[in-house]
XYZ file of C-alpha atoms in Angstrom:
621
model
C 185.264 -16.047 136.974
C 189.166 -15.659 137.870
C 190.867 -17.960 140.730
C 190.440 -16.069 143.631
C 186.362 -15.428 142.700
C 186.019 -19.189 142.716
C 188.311 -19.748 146.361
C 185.748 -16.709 147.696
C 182.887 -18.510 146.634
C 183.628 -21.494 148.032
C 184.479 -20.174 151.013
C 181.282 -18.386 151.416
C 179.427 -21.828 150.215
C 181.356 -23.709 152.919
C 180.744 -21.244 155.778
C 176.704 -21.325 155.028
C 176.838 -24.721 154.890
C 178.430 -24.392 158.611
C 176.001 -22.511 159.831
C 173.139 -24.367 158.549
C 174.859 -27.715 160.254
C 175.325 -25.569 163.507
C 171.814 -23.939 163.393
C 170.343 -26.389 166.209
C 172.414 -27.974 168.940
C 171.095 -31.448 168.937
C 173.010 -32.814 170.945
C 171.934 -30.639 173.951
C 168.380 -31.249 173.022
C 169.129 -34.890 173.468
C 170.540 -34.054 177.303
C 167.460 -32.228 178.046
C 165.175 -35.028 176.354
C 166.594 -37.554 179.333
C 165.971 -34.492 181.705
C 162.207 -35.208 180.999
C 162.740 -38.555 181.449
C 164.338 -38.140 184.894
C 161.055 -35.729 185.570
C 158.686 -38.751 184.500
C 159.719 -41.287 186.962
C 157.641 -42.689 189.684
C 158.915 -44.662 192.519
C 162.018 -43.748 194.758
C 164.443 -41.621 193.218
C 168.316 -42.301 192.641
C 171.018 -40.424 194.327
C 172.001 -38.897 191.359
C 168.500 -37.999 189.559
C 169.397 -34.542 187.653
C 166.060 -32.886 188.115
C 165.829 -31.756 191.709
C 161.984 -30.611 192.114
C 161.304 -34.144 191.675
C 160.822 -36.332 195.052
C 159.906 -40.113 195.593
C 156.338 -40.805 194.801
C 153.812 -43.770 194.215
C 155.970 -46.147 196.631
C 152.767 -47.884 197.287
C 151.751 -48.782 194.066
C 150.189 -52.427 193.986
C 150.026 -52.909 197.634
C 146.302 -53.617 197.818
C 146.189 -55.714 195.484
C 149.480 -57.569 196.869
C 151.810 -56.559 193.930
C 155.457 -54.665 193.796
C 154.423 -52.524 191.145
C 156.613 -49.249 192.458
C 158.339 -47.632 189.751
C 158.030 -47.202 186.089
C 157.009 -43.815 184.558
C 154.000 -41.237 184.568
C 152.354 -40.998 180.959
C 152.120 -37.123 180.456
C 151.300 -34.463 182.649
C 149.150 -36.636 184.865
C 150.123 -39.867 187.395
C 148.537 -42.506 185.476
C 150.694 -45.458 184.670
C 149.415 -46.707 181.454
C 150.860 -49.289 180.449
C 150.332 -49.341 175.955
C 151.887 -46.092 175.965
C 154.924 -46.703 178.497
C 155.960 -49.587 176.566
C 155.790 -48.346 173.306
C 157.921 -45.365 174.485
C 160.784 -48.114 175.927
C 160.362 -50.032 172.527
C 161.337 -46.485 171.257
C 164.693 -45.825 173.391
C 165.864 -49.472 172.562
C 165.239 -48.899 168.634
C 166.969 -45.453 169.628
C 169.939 -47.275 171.258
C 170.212 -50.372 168.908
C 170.260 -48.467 165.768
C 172.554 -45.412 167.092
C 174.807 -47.574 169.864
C 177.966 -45.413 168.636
C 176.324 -42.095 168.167
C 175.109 -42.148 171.680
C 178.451 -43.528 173.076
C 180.352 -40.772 170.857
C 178.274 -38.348 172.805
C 178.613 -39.904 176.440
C 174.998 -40.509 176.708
C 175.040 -43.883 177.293
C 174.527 -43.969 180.965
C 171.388 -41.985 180.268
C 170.257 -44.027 178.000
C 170.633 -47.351 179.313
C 168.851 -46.209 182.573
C 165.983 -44.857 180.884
C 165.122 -47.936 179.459
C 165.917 -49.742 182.071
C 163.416 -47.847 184.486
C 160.990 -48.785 182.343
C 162.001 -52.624 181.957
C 162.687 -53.035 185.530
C 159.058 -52.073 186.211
C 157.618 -54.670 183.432
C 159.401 -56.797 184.683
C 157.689 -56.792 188.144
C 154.772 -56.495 186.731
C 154.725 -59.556 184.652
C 154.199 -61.267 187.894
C 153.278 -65.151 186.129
C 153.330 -66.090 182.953
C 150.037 -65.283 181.526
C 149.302 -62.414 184.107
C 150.501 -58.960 183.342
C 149.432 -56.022 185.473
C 148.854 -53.178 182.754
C 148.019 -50.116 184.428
C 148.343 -48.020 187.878
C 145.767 -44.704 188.763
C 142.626 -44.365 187.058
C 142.451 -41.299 184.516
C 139.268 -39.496 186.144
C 139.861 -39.761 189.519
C 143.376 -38.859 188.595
C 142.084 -35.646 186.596
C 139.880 -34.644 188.968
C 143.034 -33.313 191.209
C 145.466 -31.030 190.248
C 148.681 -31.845 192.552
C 152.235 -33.084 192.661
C 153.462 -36.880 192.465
C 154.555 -36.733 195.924
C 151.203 -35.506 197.132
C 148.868 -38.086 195.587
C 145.504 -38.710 196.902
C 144.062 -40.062 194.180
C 143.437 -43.676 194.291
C 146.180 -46.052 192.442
C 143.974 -49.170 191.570
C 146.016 -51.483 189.581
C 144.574 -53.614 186.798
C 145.805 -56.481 185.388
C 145.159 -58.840 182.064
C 145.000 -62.709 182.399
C 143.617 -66.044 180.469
C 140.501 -64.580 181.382
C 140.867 -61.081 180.830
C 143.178 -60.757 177.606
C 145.332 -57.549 176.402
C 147.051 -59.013 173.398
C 148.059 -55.408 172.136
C 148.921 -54.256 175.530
C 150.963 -57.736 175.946
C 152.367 -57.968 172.681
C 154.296 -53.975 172.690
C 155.672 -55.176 175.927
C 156.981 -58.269 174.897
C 158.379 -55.988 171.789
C 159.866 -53.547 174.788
C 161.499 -56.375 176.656
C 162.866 -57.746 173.351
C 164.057 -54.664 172.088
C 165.812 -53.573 175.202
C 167.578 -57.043 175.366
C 169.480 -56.276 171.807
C 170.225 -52.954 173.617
C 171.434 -54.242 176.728
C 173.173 -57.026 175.401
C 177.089 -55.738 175.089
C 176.997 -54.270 178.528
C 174.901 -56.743 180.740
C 173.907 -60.520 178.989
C 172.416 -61.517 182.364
C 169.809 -58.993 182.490
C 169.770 -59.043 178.366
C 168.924 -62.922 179.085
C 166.297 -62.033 181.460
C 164.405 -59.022 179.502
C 164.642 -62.146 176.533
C 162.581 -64.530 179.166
C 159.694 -62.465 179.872
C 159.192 -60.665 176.304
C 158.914 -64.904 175.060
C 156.264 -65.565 177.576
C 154.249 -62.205 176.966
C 154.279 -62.464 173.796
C 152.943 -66.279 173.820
C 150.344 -64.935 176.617
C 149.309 -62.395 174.007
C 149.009 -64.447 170.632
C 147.130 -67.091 172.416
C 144.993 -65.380 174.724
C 143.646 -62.788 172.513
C 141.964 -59.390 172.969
C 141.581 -55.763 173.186
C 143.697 -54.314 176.656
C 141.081 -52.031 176.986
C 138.132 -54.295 177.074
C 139.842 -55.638 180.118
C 141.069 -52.434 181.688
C 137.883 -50.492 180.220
C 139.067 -47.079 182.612
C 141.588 -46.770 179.692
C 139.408 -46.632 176.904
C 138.696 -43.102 177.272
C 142.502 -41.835 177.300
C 144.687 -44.760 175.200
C 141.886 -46.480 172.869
C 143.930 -49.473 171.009
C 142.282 -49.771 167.336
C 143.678 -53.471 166.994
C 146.252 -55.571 168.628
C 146.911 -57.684 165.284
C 149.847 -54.941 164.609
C 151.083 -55.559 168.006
C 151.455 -59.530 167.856
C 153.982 -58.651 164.312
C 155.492 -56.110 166.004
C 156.761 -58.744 168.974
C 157.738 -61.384 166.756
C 159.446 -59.143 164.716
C 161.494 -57.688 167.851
C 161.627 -61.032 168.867
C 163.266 -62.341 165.494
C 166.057 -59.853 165.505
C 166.649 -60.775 169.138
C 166.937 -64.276 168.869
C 167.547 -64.852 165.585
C 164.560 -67.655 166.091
C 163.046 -68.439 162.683
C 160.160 -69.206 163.965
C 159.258 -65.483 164.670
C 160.109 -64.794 160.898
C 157.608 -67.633 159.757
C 155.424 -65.996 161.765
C 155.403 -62.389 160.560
C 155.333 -64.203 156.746
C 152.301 -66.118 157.544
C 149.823 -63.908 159.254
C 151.270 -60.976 156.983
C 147.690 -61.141 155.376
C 145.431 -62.120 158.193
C 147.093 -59.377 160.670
C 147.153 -56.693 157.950
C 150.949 -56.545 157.529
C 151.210 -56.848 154.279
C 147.944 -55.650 153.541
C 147.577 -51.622 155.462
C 149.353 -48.972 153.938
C 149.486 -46.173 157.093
C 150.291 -42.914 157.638
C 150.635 -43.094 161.063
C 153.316 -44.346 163.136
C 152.330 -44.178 167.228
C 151.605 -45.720 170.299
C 148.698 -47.198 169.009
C 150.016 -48.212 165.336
C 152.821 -50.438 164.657
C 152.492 -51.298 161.314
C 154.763 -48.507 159.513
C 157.344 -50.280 161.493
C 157.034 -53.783 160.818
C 157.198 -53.047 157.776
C 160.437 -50.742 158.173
C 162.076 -53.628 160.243
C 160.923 -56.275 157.820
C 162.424 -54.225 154.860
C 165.911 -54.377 156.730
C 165.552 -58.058 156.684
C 164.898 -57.832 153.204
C 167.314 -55.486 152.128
C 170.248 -57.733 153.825
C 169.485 -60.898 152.010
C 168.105 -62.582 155.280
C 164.625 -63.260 153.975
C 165.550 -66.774 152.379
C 162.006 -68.265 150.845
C 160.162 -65.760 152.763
C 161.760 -62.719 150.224
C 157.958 -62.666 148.337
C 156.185 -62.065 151.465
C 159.400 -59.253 152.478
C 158.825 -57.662 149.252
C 155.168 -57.183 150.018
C 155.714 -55.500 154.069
C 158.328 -53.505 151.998
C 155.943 -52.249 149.385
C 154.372 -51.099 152.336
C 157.159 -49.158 154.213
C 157.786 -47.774 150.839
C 153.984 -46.134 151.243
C 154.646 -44.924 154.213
C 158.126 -42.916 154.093
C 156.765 -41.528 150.179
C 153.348 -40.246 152.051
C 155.341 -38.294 154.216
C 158.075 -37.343 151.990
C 154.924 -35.827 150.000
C 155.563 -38.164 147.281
C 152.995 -40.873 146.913
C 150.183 -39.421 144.208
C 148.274 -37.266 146.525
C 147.923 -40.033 149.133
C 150.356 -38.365 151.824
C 150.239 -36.932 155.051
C 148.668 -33.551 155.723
C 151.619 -30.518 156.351
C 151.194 -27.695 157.849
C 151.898 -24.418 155.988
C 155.252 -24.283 157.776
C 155.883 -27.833 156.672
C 154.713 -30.120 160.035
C 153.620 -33.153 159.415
C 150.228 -33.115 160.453
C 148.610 -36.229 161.792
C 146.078 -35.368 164.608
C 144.611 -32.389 166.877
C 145.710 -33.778 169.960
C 149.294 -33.641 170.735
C 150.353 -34.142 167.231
C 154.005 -34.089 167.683
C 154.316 -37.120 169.334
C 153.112 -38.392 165.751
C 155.633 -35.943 164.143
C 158.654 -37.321 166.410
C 157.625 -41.297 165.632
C 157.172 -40.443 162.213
C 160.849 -38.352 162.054
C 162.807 -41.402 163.722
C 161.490 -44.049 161.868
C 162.183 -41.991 158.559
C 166.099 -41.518 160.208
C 165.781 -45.499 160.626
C 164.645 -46.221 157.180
C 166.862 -44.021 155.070
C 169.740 -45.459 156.641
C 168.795 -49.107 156.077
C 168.242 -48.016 152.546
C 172.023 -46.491 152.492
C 173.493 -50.037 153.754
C 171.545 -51.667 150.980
C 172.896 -48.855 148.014
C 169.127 -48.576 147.403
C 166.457 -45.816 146.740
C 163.080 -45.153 148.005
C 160.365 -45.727 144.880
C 157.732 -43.866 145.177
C 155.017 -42.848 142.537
C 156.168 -39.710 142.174
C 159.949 -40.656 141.291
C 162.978 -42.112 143.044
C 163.957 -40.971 146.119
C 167.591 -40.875 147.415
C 167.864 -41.914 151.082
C 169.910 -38.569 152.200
C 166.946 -36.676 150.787
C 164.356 -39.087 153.466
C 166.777 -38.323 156.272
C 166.628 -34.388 155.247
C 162.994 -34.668 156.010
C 163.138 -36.184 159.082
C 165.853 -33.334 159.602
C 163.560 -30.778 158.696
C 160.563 -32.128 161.753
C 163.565 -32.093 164.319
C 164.203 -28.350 163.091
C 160.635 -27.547 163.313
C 160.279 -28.318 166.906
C 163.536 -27.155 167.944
C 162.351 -23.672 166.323
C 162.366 -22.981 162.587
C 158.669 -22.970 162.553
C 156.354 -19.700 161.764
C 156.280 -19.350 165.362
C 160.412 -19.251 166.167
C 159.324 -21.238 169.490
C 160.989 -23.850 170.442
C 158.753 -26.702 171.062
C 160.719 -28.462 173.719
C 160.743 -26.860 176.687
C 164.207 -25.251 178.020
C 165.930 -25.783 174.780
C 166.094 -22.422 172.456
C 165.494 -18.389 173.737
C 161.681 -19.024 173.261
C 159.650 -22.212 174.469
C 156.032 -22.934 176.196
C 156.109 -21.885 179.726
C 152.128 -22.664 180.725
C 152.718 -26.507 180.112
C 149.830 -28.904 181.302
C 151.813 -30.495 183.810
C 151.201 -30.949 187.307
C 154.424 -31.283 189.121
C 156.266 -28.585 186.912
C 153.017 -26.119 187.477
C 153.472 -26.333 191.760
C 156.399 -25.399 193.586
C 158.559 -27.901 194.441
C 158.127 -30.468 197.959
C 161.473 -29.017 198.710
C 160.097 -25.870 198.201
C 156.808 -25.920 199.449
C 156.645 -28.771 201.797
C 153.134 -28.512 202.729
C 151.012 -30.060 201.490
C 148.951 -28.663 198.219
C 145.684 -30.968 197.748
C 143.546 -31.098 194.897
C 141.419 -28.238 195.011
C 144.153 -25.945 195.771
C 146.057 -27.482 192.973
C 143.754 -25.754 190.790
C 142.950 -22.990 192.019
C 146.546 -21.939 193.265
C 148.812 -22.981 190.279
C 146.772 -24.297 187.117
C 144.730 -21.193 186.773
C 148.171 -18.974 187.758
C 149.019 -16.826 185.136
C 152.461 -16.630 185.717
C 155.377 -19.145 184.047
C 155.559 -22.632 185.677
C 157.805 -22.308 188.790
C 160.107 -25.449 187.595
C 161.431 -25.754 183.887
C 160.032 -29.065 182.842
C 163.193 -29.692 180.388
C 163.461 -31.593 177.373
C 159.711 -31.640 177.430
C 157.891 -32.185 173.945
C 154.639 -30.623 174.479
C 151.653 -31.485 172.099
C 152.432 -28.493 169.247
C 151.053 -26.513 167.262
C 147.098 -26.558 165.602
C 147.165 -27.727 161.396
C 147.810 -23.772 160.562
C 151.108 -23.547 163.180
C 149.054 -21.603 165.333
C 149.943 -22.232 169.332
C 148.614 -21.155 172.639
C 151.055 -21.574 175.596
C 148.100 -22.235 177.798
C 148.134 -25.285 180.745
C 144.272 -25.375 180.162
C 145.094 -25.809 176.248
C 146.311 -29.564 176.859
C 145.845 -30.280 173.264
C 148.734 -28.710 172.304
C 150.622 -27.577 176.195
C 151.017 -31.725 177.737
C 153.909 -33.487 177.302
C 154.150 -36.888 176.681
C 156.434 -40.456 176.990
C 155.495 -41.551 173.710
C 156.755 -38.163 172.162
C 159.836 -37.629 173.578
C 161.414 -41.462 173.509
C 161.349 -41.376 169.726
C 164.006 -38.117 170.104
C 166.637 -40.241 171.632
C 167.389 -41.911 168.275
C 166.796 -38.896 165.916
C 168.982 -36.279 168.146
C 171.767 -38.675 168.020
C 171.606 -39.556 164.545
C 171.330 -35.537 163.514
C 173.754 -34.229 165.811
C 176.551 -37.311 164.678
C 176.525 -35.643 161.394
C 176.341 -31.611 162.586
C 179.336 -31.433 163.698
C 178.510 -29.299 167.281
C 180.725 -30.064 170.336
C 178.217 -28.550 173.089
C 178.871 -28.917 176.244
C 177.112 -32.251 177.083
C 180.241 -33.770 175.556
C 182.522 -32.524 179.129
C 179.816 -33.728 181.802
C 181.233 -33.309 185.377
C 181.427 -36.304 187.078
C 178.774 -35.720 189.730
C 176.528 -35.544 186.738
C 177.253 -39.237 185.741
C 174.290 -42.295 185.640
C 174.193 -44.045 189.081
C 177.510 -46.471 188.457
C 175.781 -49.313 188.822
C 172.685 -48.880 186.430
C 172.760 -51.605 184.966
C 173.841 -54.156 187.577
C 171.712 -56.968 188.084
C 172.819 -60.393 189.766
C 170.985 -62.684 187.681
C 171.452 -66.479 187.420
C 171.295 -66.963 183.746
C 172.869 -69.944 182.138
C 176.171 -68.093 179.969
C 175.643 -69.037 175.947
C 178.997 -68.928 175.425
C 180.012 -72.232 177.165
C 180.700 -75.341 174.853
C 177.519 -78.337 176.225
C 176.487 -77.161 179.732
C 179.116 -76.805 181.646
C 178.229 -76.631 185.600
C 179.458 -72.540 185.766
C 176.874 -70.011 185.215
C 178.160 -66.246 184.516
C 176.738 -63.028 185.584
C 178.357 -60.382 184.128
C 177.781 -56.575 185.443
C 178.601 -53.380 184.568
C 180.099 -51.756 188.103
C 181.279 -48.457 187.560
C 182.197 -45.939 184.684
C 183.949 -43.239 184.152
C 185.774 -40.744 181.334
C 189.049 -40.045 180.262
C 188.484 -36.916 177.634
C 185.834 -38.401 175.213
C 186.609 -42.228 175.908
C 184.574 -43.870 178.421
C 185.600 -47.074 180.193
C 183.492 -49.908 182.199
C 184.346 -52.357 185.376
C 183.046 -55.280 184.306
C 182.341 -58.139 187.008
C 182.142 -61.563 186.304
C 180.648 -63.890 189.022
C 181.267 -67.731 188.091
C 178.896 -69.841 189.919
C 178.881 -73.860 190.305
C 175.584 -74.709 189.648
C 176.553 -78.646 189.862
C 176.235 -80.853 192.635
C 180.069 -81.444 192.771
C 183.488 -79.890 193.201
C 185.122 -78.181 190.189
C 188.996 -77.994 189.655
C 191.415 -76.912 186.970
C 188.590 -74.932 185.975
C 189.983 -73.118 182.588
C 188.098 -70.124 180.689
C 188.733 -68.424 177.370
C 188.174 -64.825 177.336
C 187.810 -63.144 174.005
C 187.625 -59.047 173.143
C 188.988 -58.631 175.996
C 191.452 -55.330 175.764
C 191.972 -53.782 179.218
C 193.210 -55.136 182.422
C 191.887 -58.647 184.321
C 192.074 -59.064 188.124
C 190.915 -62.161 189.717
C 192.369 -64.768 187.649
C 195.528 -66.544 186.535
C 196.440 -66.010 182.909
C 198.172 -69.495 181.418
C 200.805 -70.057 178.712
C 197.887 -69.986 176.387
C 196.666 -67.066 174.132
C 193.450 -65.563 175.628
C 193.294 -68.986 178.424
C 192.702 -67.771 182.501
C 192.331 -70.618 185.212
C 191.170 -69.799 189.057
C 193.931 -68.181 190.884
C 196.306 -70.382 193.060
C 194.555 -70.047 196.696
C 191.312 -71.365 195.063
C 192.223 -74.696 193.514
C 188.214 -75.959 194.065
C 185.265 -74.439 193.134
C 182.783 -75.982 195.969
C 178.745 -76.681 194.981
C 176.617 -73.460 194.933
C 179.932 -71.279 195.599
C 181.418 -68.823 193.576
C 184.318 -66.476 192.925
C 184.530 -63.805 190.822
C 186.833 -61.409 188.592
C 186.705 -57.925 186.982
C 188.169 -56.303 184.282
C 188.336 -52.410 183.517
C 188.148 -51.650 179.249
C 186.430 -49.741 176.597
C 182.489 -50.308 175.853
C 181.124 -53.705 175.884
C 181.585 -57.025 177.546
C 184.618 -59.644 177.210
C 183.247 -63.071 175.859
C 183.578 -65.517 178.661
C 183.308 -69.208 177.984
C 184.493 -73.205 179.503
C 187.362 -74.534 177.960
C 187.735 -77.058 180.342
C 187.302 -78.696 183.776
C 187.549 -81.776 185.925
């Protein structure tokens, strides 16, 4: 082969390989996954929510039984508020958003992201109303089935349920202590006084589920029928373990290491990865540990959760001497008949997760049918995003708006029915049904970013709203996209048109503003100054997007403070608000305030790229 043979075939080699990066636009599935989001939300609406069909709904919820329990999220194409599945899908976006931080932030979906979690974290949070008293669900599932109508509509009743000391929900509990303590690591550059907070309530849920202990749905037995927990032993490892890499508490390690055997950690090999079953990731999570030398005298134990993990990403990966999970002929991973993608998408981001801890580490996934290389693990979880986004037998895209050809019958109430600004009358329940779920035609509103249950084992599909099996969306399917979009669409190379967002289409600029009084852990002793730091406003400049950060310093002591002195580190933008000294990185109160009076405060703001300057006491009088 001459010269120019060889320049021509590499040409040709590069420009398939282009296409094949280009063949799905992940990225704009990733805008249309927060769409769904935006479309799940109960409570009263932000100024700036993105799907307009929407309206305020469930603004009620709790009031008999004397509770603020008015927000949070829908669980699929009904107005239950479940709580196992809810907090699962927030653990989810925080794994998302810890693991992918700069992906997301490359791709200006940060915003987005940090208020979808937070929607869902806000709304735990008033729900963990003491500390052993957590109110787990809102709506019952067959009254709430019975009707066919819009959020904003709701007759249905919305009893609340709660767990306590005597009614324990140790699984229910335990994911959203592993919620709260995931979303802290996530919110942690941009807000430490609501990180701090989220950190409070995940340590006294999860102590309210290890020592009060039992099934949620012995308690709250009108969820047995739709979210059946099969243990809650997974759920109490899966805290710690969130709790561990929050705090860095070795206490949470010891105890992962000690009831690896009694809770089944180190003991169940799984195929599964869901809502219900936590193990596959303990075990992923616990490998990390592993992997970066952290595990000290507890490496024996590591090894063993990591044998584990190992089982897991080689049964999926097809790899693991006939024990592995069931594909379809066009190569889904199969797991069960009822909405089995949400299985698929768990499954495909904790795969993304894994092969990139095993990158860091320069290792290789062992299975027993040969070494694995952990580009080849991520390639699988590739190949589940590409199935749903359309390279399937079908060519249908599985989430809805994103492709030429996706389910338009989906088993979903609000985007079956015109919308309240549409239709403002009123459409009750029996009209629901027979009006718009037996209609024939297309939904009237495009529920986007929608991850409807999928296909049957044999990729067969029928876009049908009465086939819910495989037509109803779900929170627990689509949060688990957040973190695999971002990861495949950082290394795709697509510049869609997400990336150049108006600015009308910009997060609420203060979603993550919350004035908190939590003691800063940056200050040498215990000073008498607390700091709440808040995000303000953002905005971009081309790709780069920049924060106002507010600081609010507080005296907390029962006495004046002067030639009060701070250090701020990282900081690299502008400061307003304080007095810069002769020393490097040193501010003191500006001139007009030479006291700092008991229980006032003053504050100052500073305008730079991504997270939060460090803020600590160098000294007072």
């Amino acid at each position: 082969m001459n010269n120019f043979n060889i320049v021509v075939c590499l040409i040709l080699l590069g420009f398939q390989a282009a296409i094949v990066l280009a063949e799905f636009n992940y990225g704009e599935a990733l805008d249309k996954t927060f769409m769904f989001l935006e479309a799940q939300r109960s409570g009263k609406l932000p100024f700036d929510q993105r799907v307009k069909w929407r309206g305020d709904s469930g603004l009620k919820d709790g009031a008999l039984q004397g509770v603020d329990l008015v927000g949070g999220y829908y669980d699929a194409g009904d107005h239950v508020k479940f709580g196992l599945p809810m907090a699962f899908s927030v653990t989810m976006l925080a794994w998302g958003t810890i693991e992918y931080r700069k992906e997301i932030t490359n791709l200006n979906q940060m915003g987005h992201t940090l208020w979808a979690i937070r929607w869902g974290t806000d709304y735990f949070i008033k729900a963990h109303t003491q500390p052993n008293v957590l109110w787990g669900q809102v709506g019952d599932g067959d009254s709430d089935h019975y009707c066919w109508e819009r959020a904003e509509d709701m007759t249905t009743p919305r009893t609340a349920y709660k767990l306590d000391e005597a009614h324990p929900g140790s699984d229910l509990a335990g994911e959203t202590a592993a919620a709260l303590a995931a979303a802290a690591i996530a919110f942690k550059p941009y807000n430490s006084s609501y990180s701090e907070l989220l950190l409070v309530h995940a340590k006294q849920l999860f102590s309210f589920a290890d020592k009060f202990r039992g099934l949620y749905d012995d308690s709250i037995q009108c969820a047995k029928q739709f979210y059946t927990s099969s243990g809650y032993s997974d759920e109490l490892l899966w805290a710690a373990t969130w709790l561990f890499r929050a705090t860095g508490d070795e206490h949470y390690l010891t105890y992962v290491v000690d009831n690896g055997v009694y809770m089944g950690g180190t003991g169940w090999a799984v195929k599964e990865f869901s809502w219900d079953n936590k193990y596959a990731g303990v075990q992923i999570l616990l490998s990390k540990v592993l992997m970066e030398k952290k595990g000290g005298a507890y490496a024996s134990t590591l090894k063993q959760y990591q044998a584990k993990a190992d089982y897991f990403a080689c049964a999926c990966l097809q790899k693991n001497d006939g024990y592995n999970v069931h594909l379809t002929p066009g190569g889904l991973m199969y797991v069960h008949e009822w909405n089995n993608l949400q299985y698929a998408s768990a499954a495909s981001f904790l795969l993304a997760v894994y092969s990139d801890y095993l990158s860091a580490a320069n290792a290789k996934l062992t299975c027993p049918d040969g070494q694995i290389q952990p580009h080849e693990v991520l390639n699988f979880a590739k190949s589940q995003a590409d199935y749903i986004l359309g390279k399937n037998p079908k060519s249908m895209s599985y989430l809805v708006g994103y492709g030429p050809k996706y389910p338009t019958h989906v088993h979903h109430r609000g985007a079956s029915i015109a919308s309240i600004s549409v239709l403002p009358s009123m459409v009750s329940c029996v009209q629901g049904f027979e009006a718009w779920y037996r209609r024939p035609e297309a939904d009237p509103n495009v529920i986007y970013g929608a991850l409807v249950g999928g296909p049957d084992q044999n990729d067969g599909f029928n876009d049908d709203r009465s086939s819910y099996e495989q037509t109803e969306p779900t929170l627990s399917g689509s949060a688990p996209l957040v973190g695999l979009f971002s990861k495949l669409e950082s290394l795709s190379g697509n510049k869609g048109p997400y990336h150049k967002r108006p600015t009308t289409e910009q997060p609420s600029q203060n979603y993550h503003h919350q004035e908190t009084s939590v003691p800063s852990t940056k200050s040498p002793g215990v000073p008498p100054v607390r700091f709440l730091h808040s995000i303000t406003n953002t905005w971009n400049v081309g790709k780069t997007t920049y924060y106002r950060h507010k600081v609010v310093i507080k005296n907390t002591s029962e006495k004046p403070i002067t030639n009060l002195k701070l250090v701020i580190e990282d900081l690299s933008g502008n400061l307003w608000g304080l007095s810069p000294t002769p020393v490097k990185n040193t501010y003191e109160l500006p001139p007009w305030l030479k006291v700092l009076n008991p229980g006032s405060d003053c504050s100052f703001v500073y305008i730079q790229e991504g997270p939060q300057a460090k803020v600590s006491v160098l000294s007072y009088q």
